[in-house]
mmCIF file of C-alpha atoms and ligand atoms in Angstrom:
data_model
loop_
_atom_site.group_PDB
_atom_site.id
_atom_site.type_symbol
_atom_site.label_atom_id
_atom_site.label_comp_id
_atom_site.label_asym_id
_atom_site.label_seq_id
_atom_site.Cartn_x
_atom_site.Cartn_y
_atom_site.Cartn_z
ATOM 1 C CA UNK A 1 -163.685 166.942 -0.780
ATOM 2 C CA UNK A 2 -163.778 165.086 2.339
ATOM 3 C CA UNK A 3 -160.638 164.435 4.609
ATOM 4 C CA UNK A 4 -160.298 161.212 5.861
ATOM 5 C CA UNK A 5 -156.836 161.046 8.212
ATOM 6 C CA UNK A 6 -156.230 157.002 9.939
ATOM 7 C CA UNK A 7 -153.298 156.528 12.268
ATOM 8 C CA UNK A 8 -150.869 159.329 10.798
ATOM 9 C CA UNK A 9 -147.386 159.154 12.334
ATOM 10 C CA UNK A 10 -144.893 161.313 11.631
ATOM 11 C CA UNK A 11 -140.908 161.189 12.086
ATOM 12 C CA UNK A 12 -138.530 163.926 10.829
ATOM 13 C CA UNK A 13 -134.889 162.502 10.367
ATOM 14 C CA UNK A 14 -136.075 158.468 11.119
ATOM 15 C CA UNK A 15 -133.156 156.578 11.870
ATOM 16 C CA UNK A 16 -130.867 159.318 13.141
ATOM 17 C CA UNK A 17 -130.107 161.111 16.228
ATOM 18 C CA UNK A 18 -131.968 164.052 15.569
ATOM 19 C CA UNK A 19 -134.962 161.954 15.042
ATOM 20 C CA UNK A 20 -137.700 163.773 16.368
ATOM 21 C CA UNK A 21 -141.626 162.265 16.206
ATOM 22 C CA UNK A 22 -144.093 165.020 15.182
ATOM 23 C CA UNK A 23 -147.302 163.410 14.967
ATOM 24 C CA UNK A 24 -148.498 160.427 16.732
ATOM 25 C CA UNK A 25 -151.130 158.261 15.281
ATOM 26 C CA UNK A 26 -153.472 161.140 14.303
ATOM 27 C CA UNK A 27 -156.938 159.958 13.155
ATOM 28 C CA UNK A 28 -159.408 162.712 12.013
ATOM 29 C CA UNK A 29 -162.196 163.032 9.434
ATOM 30 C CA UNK A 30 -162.909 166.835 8.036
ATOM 31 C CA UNK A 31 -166.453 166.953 6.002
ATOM 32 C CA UNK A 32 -166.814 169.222 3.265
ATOM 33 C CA UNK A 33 -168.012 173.012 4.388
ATOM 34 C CA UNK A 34 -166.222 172.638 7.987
ATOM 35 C CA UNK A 35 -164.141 175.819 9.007
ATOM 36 C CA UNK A 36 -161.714 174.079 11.350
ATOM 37 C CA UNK A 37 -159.394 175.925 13.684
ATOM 38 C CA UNK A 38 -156.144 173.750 14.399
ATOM 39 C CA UNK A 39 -154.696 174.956 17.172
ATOM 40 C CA UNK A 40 -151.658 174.077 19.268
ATOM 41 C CA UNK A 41 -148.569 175.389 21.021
ATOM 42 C CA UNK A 42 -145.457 176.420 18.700
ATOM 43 C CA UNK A 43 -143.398 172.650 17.981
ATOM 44 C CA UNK A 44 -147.407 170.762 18.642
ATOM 45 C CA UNK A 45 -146.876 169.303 15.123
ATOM 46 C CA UNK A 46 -149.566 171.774 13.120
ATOM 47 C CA UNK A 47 -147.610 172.788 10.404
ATOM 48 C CA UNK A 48 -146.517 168.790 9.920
ATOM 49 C CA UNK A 49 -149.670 167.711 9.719
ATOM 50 C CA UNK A 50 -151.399 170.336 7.312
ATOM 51 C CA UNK A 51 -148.285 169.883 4.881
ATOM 52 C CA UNK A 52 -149.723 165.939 4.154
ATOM 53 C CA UNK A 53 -153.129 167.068 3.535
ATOM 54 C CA UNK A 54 -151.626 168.406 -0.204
ATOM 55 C CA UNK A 55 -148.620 165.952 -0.599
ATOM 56 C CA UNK A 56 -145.850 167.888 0.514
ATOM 57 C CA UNK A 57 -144.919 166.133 3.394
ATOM 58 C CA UNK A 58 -146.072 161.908 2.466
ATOM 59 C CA UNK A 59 -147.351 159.714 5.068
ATOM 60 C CA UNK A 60 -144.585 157.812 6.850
ATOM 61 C CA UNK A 61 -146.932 155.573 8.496
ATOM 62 C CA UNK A 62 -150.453 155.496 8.457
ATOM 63 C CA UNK A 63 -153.247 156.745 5.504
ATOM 64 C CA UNK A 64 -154.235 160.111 4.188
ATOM 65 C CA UNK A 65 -157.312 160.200 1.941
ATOM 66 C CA UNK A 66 -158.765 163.831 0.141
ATOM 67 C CA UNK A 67 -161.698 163.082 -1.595
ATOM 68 C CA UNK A 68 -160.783 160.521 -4.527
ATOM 69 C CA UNK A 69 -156.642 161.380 -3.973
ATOM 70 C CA UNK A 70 -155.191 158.458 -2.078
ATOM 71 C CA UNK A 71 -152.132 160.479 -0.381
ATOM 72 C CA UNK A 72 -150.277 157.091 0.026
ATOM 73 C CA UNK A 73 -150.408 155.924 -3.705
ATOM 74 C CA UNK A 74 -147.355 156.663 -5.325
ATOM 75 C CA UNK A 75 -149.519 156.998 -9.179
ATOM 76 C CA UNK A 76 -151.289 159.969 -7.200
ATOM 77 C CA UNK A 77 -152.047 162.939 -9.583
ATOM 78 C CA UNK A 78 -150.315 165.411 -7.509
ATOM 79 C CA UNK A 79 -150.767 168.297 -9.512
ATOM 80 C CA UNK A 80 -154.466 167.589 -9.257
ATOM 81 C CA UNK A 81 -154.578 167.639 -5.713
ATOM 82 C CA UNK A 82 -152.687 170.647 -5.166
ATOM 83 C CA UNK A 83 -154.982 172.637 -7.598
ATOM 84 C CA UNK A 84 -158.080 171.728 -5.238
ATOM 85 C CA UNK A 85 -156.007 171.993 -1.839
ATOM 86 C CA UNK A 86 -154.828 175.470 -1.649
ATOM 87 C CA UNK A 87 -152.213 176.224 1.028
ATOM 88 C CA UNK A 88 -150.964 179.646 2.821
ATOM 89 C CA UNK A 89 -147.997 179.154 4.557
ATOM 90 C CA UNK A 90 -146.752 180.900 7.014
ATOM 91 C CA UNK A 91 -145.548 184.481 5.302
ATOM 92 C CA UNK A 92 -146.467 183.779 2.144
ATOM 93 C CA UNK A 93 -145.558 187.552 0.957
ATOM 94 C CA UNK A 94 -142.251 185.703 1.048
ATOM 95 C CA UNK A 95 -142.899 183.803 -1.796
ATOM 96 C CA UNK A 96 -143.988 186.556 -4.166
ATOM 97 C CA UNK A 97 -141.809 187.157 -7.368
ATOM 98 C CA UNK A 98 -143.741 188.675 -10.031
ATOM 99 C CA UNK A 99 -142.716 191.981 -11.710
ATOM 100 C CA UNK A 100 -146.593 193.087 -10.890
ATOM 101 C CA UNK A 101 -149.207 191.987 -8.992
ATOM 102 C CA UNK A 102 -151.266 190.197 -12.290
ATOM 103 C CA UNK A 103 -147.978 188.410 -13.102
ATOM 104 C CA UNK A 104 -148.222 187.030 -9.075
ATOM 105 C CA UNK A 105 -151.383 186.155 -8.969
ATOM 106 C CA UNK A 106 -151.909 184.461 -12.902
ATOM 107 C CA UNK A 107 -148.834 182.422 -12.100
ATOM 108 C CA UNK A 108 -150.728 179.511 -10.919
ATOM 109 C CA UNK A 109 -153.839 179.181 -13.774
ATOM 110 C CA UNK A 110 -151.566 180.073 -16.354
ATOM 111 C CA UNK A 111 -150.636 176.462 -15.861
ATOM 112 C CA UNK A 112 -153.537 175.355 -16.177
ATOM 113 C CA UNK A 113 -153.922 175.593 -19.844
ATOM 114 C CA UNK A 114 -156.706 177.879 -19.494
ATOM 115 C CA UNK A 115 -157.921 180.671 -22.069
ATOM 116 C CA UNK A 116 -155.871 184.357 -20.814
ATOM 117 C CA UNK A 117 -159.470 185.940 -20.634
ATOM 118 C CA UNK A 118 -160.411 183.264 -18.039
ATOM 119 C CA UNK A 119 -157.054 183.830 -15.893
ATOM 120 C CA UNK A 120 -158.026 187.205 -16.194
ATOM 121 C CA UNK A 121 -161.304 186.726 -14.578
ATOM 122 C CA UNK A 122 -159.669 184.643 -12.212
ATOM 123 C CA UNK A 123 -156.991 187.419 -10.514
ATOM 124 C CA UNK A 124 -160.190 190.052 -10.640
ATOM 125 C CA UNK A 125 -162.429 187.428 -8.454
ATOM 126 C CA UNK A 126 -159.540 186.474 -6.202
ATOM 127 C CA UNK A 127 -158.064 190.219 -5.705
ATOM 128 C CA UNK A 128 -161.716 190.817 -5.110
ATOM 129 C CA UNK A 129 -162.182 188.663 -2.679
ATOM 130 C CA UNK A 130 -159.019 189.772 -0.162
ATOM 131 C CA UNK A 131 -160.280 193.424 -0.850
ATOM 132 C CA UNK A 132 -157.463 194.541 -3.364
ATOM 133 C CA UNK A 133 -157.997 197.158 -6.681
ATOM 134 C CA UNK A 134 -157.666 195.266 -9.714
ATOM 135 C CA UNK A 135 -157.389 198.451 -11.761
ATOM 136 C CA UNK A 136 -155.060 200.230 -9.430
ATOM 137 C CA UNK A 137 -152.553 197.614 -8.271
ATOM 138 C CA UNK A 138 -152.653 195.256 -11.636
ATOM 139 C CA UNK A 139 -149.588 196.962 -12.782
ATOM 140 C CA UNK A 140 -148.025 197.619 -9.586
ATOM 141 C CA UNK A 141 -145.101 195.626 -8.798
ATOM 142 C CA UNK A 142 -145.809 194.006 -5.266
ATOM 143 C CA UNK A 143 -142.858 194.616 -3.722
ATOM 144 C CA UNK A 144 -144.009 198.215 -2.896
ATOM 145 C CA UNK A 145 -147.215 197.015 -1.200
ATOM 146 C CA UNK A 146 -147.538 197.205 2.397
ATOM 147 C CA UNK A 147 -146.814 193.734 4.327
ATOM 148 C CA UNK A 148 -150.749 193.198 4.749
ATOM 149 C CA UNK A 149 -151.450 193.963 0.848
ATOM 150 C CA UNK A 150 -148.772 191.367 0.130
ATOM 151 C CA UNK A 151 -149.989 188.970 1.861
ATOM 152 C CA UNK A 152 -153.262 189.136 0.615
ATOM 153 C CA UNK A 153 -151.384 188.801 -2.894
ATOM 154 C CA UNK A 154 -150.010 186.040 -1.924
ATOM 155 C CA UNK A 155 -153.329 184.610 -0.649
ATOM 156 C CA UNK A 156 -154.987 185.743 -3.992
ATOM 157 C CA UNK A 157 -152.220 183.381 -6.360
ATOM 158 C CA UNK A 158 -153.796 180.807 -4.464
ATOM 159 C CA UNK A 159 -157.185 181.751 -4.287
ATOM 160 C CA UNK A 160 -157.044 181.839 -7.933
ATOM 161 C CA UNK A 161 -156.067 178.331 -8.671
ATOM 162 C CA UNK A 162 -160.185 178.044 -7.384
ATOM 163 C CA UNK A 163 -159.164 175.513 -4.829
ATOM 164 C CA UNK A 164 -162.173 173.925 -2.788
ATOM 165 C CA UNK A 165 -160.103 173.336 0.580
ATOM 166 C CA UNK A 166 -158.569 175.953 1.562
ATOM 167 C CA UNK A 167 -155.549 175.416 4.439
ATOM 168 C CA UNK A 168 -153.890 178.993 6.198
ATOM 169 C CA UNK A 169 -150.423 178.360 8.309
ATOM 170 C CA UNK A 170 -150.888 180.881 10.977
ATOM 171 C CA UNK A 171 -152.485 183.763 7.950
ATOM 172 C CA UNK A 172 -151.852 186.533 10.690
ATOM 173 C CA UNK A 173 -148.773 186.311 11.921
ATOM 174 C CA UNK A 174 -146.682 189.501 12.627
ATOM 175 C CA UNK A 175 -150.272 191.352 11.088
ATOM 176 C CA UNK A 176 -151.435 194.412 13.151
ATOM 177 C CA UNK A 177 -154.870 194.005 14.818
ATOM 178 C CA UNK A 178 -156.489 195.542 11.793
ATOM 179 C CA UNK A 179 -154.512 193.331 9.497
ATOM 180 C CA UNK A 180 -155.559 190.650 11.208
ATOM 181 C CA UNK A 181 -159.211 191.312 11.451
ATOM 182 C CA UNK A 182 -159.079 191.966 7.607
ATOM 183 C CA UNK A 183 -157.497 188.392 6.516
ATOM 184 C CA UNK A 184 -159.916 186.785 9.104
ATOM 185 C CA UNK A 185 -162.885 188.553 7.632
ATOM 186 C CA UNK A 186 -162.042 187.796 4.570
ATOM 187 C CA UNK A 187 -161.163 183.951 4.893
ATOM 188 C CA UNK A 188 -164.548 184.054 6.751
ATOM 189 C CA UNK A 189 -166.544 184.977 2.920
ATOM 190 C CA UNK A 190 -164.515 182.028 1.507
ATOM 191 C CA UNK A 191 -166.108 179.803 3.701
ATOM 192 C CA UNK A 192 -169.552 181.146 3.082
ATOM 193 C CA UNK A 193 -169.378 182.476 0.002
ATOM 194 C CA UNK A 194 -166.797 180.126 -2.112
ATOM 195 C CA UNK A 195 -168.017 177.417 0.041
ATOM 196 C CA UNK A 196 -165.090 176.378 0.865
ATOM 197 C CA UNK A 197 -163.464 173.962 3.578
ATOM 198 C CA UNK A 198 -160.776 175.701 5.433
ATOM 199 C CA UNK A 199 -158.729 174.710 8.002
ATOM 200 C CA UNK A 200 -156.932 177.830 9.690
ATOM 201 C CA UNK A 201 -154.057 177.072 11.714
ATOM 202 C CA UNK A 202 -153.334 179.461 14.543
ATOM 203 C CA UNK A 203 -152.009 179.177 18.649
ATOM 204 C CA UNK A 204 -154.745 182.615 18.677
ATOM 205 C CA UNK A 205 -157.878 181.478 20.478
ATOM 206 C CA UNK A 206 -159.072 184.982 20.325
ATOM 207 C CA UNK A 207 -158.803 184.444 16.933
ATOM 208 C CA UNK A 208 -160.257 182.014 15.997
ATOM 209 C CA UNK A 209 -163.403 181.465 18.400
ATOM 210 C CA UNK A 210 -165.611 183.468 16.205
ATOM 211 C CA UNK A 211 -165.132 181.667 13.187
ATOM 212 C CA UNK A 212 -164.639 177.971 13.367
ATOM 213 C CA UNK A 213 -167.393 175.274 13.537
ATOM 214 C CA UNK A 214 -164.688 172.745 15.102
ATOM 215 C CA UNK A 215 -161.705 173.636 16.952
ATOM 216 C CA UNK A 216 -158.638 170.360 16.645
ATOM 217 C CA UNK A 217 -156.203 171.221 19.355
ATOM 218 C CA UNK A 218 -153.081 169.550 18.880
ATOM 219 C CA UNK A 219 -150.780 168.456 21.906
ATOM 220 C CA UNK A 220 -146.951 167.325 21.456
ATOM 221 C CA UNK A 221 -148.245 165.394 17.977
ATOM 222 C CA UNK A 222 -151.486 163.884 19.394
ATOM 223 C CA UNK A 223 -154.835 165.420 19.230
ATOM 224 C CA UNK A 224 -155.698 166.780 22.801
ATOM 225 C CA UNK A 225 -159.220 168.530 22.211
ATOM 226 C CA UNK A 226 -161.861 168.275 19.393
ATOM 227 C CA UNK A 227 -165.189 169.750 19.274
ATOM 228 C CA UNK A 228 -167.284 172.735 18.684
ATOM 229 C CA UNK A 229 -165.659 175.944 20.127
ATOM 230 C CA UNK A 230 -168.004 175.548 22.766
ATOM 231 C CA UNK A 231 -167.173 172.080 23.247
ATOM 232 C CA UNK A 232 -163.437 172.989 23.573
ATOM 233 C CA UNK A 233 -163.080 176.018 25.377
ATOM 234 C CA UNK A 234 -165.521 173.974 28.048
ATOM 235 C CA UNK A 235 -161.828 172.671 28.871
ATOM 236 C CA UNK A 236 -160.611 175.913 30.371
ATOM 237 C CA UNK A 237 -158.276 174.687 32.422
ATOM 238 C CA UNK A 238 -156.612 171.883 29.920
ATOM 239 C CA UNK A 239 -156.215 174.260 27.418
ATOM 240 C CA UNK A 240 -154.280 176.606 30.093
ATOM 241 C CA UNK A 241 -152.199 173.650 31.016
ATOM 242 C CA UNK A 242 -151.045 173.308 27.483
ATOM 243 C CA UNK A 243 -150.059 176.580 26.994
ATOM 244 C CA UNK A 244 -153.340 177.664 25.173
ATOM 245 C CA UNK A 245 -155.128 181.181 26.248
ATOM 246 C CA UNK A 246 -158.735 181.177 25.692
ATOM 247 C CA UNK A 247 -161.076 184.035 25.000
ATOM 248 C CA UNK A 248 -161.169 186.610 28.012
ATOM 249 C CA UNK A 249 -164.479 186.366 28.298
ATOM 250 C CA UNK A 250 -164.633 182.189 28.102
ATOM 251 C CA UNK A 251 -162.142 182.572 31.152
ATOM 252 C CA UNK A 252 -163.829 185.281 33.148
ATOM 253 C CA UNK A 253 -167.444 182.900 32.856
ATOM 254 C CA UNK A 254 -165.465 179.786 33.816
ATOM 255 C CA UNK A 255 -164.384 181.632 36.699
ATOM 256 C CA UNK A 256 -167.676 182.524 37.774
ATOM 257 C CA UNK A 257 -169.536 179.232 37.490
ATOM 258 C CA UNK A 258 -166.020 177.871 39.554
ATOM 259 C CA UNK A 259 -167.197 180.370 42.761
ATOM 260 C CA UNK A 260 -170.661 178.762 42.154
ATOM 261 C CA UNK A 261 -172.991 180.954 40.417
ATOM 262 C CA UNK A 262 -174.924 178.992 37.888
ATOM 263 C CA UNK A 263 -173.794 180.532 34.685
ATOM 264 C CA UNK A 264 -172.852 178.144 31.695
ATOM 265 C CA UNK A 265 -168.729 177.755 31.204
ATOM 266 C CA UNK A 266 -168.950 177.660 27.435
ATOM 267 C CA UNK A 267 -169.311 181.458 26.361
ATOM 268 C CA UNK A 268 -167.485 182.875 23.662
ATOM 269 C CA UNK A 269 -168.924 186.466 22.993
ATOM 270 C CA UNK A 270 -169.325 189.271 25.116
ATOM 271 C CA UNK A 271 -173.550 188.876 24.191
ATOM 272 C CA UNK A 272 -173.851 185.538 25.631
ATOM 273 C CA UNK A 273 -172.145 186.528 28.612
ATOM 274 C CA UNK A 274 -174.318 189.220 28.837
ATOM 275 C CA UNK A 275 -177.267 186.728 28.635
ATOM 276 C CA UNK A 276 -175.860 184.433 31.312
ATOM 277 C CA UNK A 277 -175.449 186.957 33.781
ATOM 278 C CA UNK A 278 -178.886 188.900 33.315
ATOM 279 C CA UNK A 279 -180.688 185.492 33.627
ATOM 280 C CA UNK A 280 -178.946 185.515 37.096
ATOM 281 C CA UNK A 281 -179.456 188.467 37.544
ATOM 282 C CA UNK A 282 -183.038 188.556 36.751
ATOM 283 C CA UNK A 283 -183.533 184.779 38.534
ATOM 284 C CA UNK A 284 -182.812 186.874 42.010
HETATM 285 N N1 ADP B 301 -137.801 170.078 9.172
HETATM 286 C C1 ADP B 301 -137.801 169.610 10.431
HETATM 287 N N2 ADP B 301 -136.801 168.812 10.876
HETATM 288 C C2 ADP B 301 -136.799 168.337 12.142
HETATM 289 N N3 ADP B 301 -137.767 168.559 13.035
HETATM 290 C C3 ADP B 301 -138.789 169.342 12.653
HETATM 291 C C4 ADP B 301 -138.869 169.917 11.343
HETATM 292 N N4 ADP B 301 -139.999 170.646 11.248
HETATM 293 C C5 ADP B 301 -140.606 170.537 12.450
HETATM 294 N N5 ADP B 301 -139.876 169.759 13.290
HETATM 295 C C6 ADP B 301 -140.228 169.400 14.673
HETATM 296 O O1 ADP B 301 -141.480 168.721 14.660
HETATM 297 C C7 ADP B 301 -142.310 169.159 15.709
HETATM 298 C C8 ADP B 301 -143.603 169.721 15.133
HETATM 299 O O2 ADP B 301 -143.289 170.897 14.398
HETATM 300 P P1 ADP B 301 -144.368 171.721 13.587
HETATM 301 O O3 ADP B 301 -145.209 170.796 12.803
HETATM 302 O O4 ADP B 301 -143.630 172.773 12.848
HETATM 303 O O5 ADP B 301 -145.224 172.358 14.770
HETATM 304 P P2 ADP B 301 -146.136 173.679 14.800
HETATM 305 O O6 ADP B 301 -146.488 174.030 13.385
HETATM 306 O O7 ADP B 301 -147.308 173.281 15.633
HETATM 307 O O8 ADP B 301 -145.325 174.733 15.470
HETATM 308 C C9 ADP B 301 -141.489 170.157 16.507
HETATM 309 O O9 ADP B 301 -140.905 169.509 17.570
HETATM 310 C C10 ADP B 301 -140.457 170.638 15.530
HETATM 311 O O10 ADP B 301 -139.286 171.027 16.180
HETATM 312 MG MG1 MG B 302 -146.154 175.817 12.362
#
């Protein structure tokens, strides 16, 4: 399911005072099998434009295209596209109401008009796959989970609709480092193993270096950066400008190669910093 995004606009309250323009003529393809960090200061318009890529938020001006849905056709199967485009918003434990956790999570297939053995399969594969107990928490009500167990409910009710892109509004917010790492490790096996497109939003750069193949940094509505990580954090000192850290060790190499020593700028991991500096090293 391809994206295909041509001169998006976006203005919240048009024709009032308040109006305020989020996005600004956004154009953007996404292939199938991309892991896409979208990153961007708080109020940079990521959580605008993520909410048109399943029809919550229609395009005001401009075209959105996923795979065969035409976002700007009115006689758009809606229901369609939000079964394939699955999205996490920001504290989705939020949105959890069922009395246990199968209730939660079958909510969306049982929709689907699908047999109760094959919803059944589907909240084992998708509690599975954020490292939840079926057997042990089926029952449970959710509300006495921790905060990181509920979100990874909430991710698994959407997980279980099978959707093939899968979009996360800031997935680790308020998360302890080991929450984090968990969601991020396990939104990394959707990629690979589910084979799924994801876009992860996030203003983490730490975060997200690791696992993207393309980093889209938004600026005040416009895209500012987009490339590979490496690509992207080459901009050390744009990125600072708009607010954005980037990794500690992208910063520290960036610093070196400024006071002249021959070391490439575009290092992400502590390894290939290693490697820089030993050829130096070694080159003496
Ligand atoms: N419902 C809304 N009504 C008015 N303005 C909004 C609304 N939601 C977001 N905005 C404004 O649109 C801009 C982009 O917001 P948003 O997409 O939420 O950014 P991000 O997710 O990057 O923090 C911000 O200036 C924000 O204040
Ligand atoms: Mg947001």
């Amino acid at each position: 399911m391809p994206i295909k995004i041509e001169g998006l606009s976006y203005i919240y309250s048009p024709q009032s005072p308040l109006a305020k323009q989020a996005l600004w003529d956004i154009n953007l393809e996404i292939a199938d099998g991309e892991f896409v960090g979208l990153i961007g200061h708080t109020g940079s318009g990521k959580s605008t434009l993520i909410q048109h890529l399943n029809g919550l938020i229609k395009p005001m001006q401009g075209k959105v295209v996923v795979d065969e849905f035409d976002l700007t056709d009115k006689s758009t199967n809606w229901r369609q596209l939000r079964q394939k485009v699955g999205m996490v918003f920001q504290y989705p434990e939020h949105q959890l109401f069922g009395e246990t956790v199968y209730e939660d999570v079958a909510f969306g297939p049982k929709n689907l008009g699908i047999s109760e053995a094959e919803i059944e399969q589907r909240v084992i594969d998708a509690l599975k796959m954020v490292d939840l107990d079926y057997d042990s928490l089926k029952d449970r009500s959710p509300f006495e989970l921790s905060g990181g167990q509920k979100r990874r409910i909430a991710i698994a009710g959407v997980l279980a609709m099978r959707p093939r892109i899968l979009i996360l509004d800031e997935p680790t917010a308020g998360l302890d480092p080991r929450g984090r790492d968990e969601i991020l490790d396990q939104v990394k096996r959707l990629h690979t193993e589910w084979d799924l497109t994801v876009i992860l939003v996030t203003h983490s750069m730490e975060d997200i270096a690791r696992l993207a193949t393309r980093l889209i940094v938004l600026e005040k509505g416009r895209v500012a950066l987009d490339g590979t990580p490496y690509e992207v954090f080459a901009n050390a000192e744009e990125l600072s400008r708009m607010g954005l850290g980037v990794p500690q060790v992208t910063a520290l190499m960036s610093e070196l190669s400024k006071r002249g020593l021959a070391v490439k700028k575009e290092v992400m991991t502590i390894e290939d910093a290693e490697q820089e500096i030993l050829k130096i090293w070694e080159s003496k």
